[in-house]
Tab-separated table of C-alpha atoms in Angstrom:
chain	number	residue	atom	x	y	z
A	1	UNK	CA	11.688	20.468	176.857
A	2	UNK	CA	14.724	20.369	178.997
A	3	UNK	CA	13.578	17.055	181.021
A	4	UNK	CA	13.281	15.717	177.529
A	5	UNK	CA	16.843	16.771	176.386
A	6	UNK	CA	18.630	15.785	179.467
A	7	UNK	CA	17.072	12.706	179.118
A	8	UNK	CA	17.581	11.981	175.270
A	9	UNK	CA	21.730	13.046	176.163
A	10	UNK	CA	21.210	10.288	178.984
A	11	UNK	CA	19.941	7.709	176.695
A	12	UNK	CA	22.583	8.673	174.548
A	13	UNK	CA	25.257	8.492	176.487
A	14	UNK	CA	23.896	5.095	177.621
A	15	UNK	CA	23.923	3.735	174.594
A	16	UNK	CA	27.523	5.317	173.640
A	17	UNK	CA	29.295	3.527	176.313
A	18	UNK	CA	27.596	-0.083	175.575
A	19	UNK	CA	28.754	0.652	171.902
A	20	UNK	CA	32.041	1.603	173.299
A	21	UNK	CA	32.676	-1.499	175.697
A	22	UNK	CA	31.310	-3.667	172.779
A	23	UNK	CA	33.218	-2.108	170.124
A	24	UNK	CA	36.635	-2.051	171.383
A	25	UNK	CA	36.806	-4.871	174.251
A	26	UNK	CA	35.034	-7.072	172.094
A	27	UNK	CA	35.290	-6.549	168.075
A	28	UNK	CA	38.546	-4.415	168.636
A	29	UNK	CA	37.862	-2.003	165.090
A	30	UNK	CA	40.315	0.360	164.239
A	31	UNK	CA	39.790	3.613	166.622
A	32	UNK	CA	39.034	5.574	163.492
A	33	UNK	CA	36.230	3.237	162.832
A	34	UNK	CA	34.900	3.466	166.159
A	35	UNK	CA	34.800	7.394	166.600
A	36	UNK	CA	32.962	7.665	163.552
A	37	UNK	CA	30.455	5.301	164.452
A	38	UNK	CA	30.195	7.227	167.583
A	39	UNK	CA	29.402	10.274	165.702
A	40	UNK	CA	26.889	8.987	163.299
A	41	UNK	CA	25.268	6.813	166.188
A	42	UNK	CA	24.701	9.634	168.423
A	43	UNK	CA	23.419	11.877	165.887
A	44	UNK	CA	20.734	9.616	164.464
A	45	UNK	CA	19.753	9.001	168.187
A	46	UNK	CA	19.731	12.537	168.803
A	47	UNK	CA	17.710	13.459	165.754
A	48	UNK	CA	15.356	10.789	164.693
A	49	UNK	CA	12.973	12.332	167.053
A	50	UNK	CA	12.927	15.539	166.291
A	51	UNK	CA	9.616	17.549	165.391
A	52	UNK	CA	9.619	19.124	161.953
A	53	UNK	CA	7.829	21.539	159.876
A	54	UNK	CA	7.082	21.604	156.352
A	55	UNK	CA	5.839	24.921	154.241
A	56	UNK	CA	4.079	24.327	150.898
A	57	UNK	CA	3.498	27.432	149.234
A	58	UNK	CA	4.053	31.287	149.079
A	59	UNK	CA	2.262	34.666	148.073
A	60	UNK	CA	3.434	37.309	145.209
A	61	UNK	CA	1.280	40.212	144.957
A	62	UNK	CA	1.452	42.383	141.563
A	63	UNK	CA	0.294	45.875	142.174
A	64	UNK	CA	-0.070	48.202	138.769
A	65	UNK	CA	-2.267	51.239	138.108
A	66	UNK	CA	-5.538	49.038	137.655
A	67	UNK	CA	-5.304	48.655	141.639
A	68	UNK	CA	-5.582	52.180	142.330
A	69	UNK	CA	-8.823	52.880	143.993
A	70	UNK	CA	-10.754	54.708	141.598
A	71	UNK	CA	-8.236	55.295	138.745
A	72	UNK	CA	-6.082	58.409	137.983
A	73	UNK	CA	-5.954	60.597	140.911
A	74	UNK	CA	-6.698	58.081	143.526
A	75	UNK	CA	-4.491	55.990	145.732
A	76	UNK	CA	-3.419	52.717	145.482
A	77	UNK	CA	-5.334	50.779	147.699
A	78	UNK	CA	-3.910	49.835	151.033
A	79	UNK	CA	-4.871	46.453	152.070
A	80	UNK	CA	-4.706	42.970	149.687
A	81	UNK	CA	-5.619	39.627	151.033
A	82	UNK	CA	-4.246	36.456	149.321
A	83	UNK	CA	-6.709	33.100	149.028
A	84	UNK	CA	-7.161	31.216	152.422
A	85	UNK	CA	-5.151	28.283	152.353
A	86	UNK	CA	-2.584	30.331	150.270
A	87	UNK	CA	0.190	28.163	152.188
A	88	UNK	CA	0.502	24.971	153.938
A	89	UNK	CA	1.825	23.650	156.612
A	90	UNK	CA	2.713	20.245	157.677
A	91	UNK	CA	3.822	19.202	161.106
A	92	UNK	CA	5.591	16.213	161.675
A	93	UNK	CA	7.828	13.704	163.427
A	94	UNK	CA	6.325	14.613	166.671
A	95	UNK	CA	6.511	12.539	169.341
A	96	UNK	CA	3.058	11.224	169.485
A	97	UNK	CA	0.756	10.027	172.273
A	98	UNK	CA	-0.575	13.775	172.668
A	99	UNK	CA	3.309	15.672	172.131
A	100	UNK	CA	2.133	19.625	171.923
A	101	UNK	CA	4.278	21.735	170.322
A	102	UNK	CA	3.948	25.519	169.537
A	103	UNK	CA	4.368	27.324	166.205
A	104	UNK	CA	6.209	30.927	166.297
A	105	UNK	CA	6.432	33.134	162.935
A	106	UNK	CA	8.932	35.889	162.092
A	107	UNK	CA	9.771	37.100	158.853
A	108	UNK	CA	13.894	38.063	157.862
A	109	UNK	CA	13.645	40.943	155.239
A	110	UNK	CA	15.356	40.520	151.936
A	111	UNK	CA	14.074	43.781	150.067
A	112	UNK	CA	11.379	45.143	152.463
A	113	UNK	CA	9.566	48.708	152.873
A	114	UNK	CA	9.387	49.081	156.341
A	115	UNK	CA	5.315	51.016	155.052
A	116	UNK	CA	4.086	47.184	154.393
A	117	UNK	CA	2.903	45.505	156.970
A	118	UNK	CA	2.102	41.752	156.360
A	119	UNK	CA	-0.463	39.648	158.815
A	120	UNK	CA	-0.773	36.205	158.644
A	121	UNK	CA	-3.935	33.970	160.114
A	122	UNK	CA	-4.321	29.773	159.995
A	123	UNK	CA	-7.634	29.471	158.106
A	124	UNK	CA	-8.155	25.599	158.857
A	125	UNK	CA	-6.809	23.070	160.898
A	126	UNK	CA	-5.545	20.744	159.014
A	127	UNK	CA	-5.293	16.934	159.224
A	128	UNK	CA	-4.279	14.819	162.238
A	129	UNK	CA	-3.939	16.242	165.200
A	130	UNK	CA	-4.806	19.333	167.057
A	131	UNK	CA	-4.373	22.626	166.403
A	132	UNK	CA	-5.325	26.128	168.427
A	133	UNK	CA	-5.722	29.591	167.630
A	134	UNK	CA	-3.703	32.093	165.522
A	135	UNK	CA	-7.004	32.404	163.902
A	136	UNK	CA	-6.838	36.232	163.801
A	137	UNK	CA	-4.290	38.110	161.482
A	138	UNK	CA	-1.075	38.748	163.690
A	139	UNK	CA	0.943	41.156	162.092
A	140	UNK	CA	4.234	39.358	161.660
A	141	UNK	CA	7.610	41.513	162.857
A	142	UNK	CA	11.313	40.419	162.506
A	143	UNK	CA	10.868	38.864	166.291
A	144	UNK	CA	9.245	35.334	166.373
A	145	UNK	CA	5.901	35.411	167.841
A	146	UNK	CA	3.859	32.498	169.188
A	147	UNK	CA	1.022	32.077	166.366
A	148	UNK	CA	-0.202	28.810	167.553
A	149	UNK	CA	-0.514	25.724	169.078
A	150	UNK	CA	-0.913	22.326	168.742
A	151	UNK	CA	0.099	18.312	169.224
A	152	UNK	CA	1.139	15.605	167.167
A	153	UNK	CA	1.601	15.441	163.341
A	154	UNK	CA	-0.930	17.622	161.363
A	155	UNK	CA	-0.636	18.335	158.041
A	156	UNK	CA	-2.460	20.576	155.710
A	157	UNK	CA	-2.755	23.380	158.058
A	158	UNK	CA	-3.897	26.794	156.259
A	159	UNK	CA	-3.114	30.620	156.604
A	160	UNK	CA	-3.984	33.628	154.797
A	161	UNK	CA	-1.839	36.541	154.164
A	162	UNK	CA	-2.700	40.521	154.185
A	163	UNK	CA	-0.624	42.899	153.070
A	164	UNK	CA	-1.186	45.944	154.603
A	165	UNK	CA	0.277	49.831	154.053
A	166	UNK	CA	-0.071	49.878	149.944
A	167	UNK	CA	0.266	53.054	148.403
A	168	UNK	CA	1.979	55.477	145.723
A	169	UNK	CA	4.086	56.588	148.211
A	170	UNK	CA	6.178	53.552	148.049
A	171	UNK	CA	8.596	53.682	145.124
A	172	UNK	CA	8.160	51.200	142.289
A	173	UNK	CA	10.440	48.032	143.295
A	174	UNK	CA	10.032	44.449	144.248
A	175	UNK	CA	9.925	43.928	147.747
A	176	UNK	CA	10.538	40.474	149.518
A	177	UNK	CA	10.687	39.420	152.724
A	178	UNK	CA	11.093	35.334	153.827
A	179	UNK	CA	8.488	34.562	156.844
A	180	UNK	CA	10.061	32.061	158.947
A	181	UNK	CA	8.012	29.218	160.806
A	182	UNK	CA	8.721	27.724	163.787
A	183	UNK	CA	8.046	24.541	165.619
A	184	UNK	CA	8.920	23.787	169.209
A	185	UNK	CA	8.783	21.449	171.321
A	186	UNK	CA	6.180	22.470	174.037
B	1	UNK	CA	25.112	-3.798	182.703
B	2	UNK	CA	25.420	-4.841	179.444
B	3	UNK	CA	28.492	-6.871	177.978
B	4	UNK	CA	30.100	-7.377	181.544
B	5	UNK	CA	28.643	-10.640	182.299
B	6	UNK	CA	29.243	-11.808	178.692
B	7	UNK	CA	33.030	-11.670	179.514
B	8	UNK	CA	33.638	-15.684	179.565
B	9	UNK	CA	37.428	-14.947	179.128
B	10	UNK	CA	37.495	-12.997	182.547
B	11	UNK	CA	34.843	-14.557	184.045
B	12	UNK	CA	36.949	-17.825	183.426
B	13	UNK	CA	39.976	-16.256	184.827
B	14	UNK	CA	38.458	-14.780	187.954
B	15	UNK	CA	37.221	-18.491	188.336
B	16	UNK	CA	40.481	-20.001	187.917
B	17	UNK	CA	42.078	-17.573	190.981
B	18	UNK	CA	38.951	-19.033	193.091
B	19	UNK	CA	36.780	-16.106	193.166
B	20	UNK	CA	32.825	-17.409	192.364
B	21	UNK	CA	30.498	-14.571	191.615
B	22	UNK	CA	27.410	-16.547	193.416
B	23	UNK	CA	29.404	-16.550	196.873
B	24	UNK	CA	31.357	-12.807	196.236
B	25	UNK	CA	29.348	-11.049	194.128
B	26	UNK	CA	31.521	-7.007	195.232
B	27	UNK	CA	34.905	-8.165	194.755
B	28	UNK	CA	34.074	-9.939	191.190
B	29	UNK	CA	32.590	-7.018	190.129
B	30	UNK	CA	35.292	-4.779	191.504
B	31	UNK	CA	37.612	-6.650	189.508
B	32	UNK	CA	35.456	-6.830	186.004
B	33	UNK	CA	35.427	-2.945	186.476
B	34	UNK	CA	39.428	-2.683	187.147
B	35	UNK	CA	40.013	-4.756	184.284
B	36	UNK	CA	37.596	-2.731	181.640
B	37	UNK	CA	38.934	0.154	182.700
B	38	UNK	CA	42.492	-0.526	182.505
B	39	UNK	CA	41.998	-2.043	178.756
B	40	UNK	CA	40.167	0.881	177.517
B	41	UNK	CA	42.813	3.808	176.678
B	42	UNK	CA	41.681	6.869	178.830
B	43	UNK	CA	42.890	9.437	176.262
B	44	UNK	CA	40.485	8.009	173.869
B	45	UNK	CA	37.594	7.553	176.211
B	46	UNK	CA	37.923	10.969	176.921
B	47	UNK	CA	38.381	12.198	172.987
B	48	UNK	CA	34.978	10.025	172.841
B	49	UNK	CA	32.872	11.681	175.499
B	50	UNK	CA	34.072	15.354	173.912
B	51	UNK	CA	32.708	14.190	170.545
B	52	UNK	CA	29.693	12.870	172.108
B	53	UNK	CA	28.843	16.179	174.023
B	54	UNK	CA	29.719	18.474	171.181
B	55	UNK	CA	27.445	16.364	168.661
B	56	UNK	CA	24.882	16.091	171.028
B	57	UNK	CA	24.911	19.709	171.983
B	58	UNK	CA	24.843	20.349	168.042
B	59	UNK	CA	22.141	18.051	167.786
B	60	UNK	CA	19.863	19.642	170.426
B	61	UNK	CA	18.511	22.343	169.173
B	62	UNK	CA	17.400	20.329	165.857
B	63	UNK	CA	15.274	18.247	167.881
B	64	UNK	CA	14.083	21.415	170.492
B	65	UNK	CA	12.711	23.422	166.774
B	66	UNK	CA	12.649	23.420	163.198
B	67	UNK	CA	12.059	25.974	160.998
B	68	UNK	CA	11.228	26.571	157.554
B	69	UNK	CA	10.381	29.473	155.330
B	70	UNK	CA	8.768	30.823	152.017
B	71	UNK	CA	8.776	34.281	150.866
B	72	UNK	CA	6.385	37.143	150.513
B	73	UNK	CA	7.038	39.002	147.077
B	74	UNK	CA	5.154	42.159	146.184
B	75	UNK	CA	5.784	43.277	142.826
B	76	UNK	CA	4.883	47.318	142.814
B	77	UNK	CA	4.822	48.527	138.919
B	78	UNK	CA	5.790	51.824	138.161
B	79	UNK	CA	2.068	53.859	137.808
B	80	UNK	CA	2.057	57.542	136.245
B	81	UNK	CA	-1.709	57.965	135.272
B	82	UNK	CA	-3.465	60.498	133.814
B	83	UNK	CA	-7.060	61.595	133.026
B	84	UNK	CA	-9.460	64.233	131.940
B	85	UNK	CA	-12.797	64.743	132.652
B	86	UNK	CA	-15.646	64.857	129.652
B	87	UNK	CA	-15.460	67.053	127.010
B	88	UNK	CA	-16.322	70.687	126.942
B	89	UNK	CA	-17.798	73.299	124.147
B	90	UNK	CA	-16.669	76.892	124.360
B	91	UNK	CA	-18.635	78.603	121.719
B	92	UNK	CA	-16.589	82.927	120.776
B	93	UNK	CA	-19.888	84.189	119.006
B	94	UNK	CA	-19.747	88.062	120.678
B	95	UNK	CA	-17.198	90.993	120.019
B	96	UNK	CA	-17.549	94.858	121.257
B	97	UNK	CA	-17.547	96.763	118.415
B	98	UNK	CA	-13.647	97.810	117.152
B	99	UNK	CA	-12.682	95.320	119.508
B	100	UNK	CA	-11.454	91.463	118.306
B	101	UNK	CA	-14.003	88.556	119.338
B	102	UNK	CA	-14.646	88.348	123.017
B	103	UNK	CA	-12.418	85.605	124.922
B	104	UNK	CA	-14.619	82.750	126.426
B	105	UNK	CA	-13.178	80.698	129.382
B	106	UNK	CA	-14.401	77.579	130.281
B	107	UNK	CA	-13.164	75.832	133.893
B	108	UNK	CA	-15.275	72.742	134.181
B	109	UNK	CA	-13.302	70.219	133.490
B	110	UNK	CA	-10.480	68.104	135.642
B	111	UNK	CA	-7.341	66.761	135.665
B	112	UNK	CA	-6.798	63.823	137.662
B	113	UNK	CA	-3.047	62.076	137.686
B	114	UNK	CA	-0.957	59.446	140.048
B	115	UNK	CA	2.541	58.743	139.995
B	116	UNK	CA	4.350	56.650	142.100
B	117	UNK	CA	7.690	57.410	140.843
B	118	UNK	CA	10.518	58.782	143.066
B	119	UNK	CA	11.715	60.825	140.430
B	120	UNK	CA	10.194	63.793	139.478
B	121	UNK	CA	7.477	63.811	136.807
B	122	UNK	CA	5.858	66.580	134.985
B	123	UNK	CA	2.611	66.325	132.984
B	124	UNK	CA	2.574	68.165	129.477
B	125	UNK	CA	-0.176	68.691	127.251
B	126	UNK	CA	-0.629	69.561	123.442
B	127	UNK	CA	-3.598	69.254	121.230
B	128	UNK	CA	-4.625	67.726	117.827
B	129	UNK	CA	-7.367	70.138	115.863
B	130	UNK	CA	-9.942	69.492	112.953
B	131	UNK	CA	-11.483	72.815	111.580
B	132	UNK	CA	-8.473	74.144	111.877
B	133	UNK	CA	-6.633	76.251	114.058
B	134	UNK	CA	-5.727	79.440	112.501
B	135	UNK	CA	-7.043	82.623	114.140
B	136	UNK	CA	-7.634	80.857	117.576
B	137	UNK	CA	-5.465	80.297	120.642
B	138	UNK	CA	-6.229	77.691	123.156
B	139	UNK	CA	-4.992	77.866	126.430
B	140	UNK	CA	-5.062	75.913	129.660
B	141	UNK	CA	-4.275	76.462	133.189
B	142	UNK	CA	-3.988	73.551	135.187
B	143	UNK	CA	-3.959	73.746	139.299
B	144	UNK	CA	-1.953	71.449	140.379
B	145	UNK	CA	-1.884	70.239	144.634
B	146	UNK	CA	1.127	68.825	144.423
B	147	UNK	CA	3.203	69.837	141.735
B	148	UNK	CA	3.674	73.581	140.499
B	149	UNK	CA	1.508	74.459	137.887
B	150	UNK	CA	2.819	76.246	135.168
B	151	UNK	CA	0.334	78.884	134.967
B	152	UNK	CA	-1.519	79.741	132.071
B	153	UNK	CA	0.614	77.984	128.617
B	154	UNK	CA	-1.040	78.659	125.312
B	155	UNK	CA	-1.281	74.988	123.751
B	156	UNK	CA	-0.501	73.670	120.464
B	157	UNK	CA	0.434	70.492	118.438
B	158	UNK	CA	3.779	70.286	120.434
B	159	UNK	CA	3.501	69.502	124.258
B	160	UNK	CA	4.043	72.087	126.780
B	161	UNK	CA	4.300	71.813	130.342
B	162	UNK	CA	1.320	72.809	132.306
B	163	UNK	CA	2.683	71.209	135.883
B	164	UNK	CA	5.807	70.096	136.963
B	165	UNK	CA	7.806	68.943	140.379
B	166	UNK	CA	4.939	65.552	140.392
B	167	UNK	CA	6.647	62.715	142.821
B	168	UNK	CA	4.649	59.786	144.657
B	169	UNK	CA	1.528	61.939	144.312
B	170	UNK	CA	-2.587	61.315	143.710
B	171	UNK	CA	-4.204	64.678	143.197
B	172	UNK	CA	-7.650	63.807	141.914
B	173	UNK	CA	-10.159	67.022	140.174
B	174	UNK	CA	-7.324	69.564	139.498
B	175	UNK	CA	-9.333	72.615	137.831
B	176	UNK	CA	-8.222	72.872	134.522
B	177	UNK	CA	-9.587	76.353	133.143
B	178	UNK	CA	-9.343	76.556	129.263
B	179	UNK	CA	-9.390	80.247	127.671
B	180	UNK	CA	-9.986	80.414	123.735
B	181	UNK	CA	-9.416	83.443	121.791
B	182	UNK	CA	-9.944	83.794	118.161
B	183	UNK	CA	-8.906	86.907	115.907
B	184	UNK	CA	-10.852	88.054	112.601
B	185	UNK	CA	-9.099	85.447	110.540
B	186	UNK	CA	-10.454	82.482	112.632
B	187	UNK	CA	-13.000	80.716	110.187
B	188	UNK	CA	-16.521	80.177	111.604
B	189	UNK	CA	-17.911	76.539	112.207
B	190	UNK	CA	-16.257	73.910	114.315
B	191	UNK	CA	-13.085	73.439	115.655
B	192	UNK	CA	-12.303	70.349	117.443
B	193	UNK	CA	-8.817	70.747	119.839
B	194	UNK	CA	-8.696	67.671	121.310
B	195	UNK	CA	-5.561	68.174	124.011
B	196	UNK	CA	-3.689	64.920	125.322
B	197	UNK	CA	-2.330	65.653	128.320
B	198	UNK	CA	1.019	63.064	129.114
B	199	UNK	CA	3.145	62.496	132.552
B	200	UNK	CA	6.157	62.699	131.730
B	201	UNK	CA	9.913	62.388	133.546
B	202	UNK	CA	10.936	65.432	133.761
């Protein structure tokens, strides 16, 4: 990753100095002119290659008294699993030519109850390229965790959520928490 | 390095002063450098090469990751259930002689309740009767594992309390024991209590 950085801010800095010579020894714009062309240059040579990931989807869970095991003295049950495929991924603006790239998953509370737990798993693969593992449920924490792996664009790629640590011990409330994915360069 | 050798003006001028790039290729270049570097104001070079590393160090970490998110929502409704279990027949059909009828009690049936509520709830119970009720007392103890029972309440058509102090609780088969009495005046045949029992806040 960092051979690949020091080399785009190389090709960059190429490029800014032939735009510099050419810009003011030969077309002599305003300086105004040519800093901002600077700025916009560099950042669309800095960024057009940047990997990107794209979520489709989300889960809401409604829990009332006809999820309690067995009715009216009984718990509410613990565990609920949403649909596999319940969210999509897409991968994208990779490299190409085999570029792998990891996928890391945290979640950033916005009304949590620190009893639910909440797992996630990839239930297929997608389109494109490859993908690899994350194919058990990893219980997701407020720390990013590597989930999985892969290279090149791939779109479509599935996961399942379980929602773990139910019961009527948890006050009546909406609870929310925003999982966060992650693509890096590998 | 692009642009230099596209400089006809000072390639024309180095000519002019006898210097030919084929025969002294060092000393031309020397002097295209000199000459660049004197036309291009230093102060702004160097405002240009601070921009450049500040948006490229801004711009790194967009192309190292990229994130995105959804949320998880789980919606948690407020539950306070109740439930009985099947109906029961006490039948008062024996009396000592100079004595009123003789009490019958009857604990086979169950209370079962869940609350999730955070706030206290209490469950109450009352009864609706056909066959009416004079001459005969109902009554009902309910055990209660997490709440406090309220011992044994005689019912009637307005609620009472049989357990209070009920918070995030699922007590399932709590013995409810029923006692009937019935006096002289109590008319003989049927008579149907049917008790509601209700969680309530407290």
């Amino acid at each position: 990753m960092y051979i690949k950085l020091v080399r785009s801010f190389t090709v960059n800095a190429f490029c800014f100095l032939q735009y510099c010579f050419l810009q003011v020894k030969r077309l002599r714009v305003s300086k105004a002119i040519f800093l901002f062309s600077l700025i916009v240059f560099t950042s669309v040579m800095t960024t057009t290659n940047a990997l990107d990931l794209l979520i489709t989807g989300g889960w809401s869970v409604i829990l009332d008294s006809t999820d309690l095991v067995s009715g009216a003295g009984s718990n509410l049950t613990s565990q609920y699993e949403s649909s596999t495929d319940q969210v999509l991924v897409d991968i994208y603006n990779s490299a190409g030519g085999g570029d792998t790239w990891r996928v890391d998953i945290s979640k950033s509370d916005i009304s949590w109850n620190n009893s639910l737990s909440v797992y996630c798993k990839r239930t297929s693969s997608g389109t494109g390229g490859s993908v690899a593992g994350g194919s058990s449920y990893l219980g997701i924490t407020n720390i990013d965790q590597q989930f999985f792996t892969g290279s090149d664009n791939v779109t479509g790629i599935g996961f399942q959520y379980k929602l773990d640590g139910v019961s009527v011990s948890i006050p009546p409330a909406v609870y929310s928490t925003s999982i966060v994915f992650t693509v890096v360069d590998t | 390095m692009p642009g230099y050798s596209r400089d006809f003006s000072l390639h024309t001028k180095l000519k002019n002063i006898g210097i030919k790039n084929s025969k002294n290729w060092t000393l031309y270049w020397k002097l295209v450098d000199n000459k660049i570097h004197r036309s291009l104001n230093m102060k702004v070079f160097v405002k240009l090469i601070v921009i450049v590393v500040f948006v490229s160090l801004l711009s790194c970490p967009l192309w190292a990751a990229s994130s995105d998110s959804h949320d998880v929502t789980v919606t948690i409704s407020a539950i306070n259930e109740v439930a009985v279990s099947g109906n029961i027949t006490m039948t008062v059909n024996a009396a000592v002689p100079g004595q009123p009828p003789t009490a019958v009690q009857n604990a086979l049936s169950t209370l079962d309740y869940t609350t999730n509520s955070a706030t206290a709830k209490k469950i109450t119970a009352g009864y609706s009767v056909t066959g009416g009720a004079t001459g005969i007392t109902l009554e009902a103890t309910a055990a209660s594992a997490s709440g406090t029972s309220a011992g044994k309440v005689a019912l009637g058509t307005v609620a009472v309390s049989v357990i209070t102090g009920l918070t995030q609780c699922s007590d399932p088969a709590q013995v409810l024991t029923y006692d009937v009495t019935a006096t002289e005046a109590a008319t003989v045949g049927d008579h149907v209590f049917t008790v509601t029992y209700t969680m309530v806040d407290e």
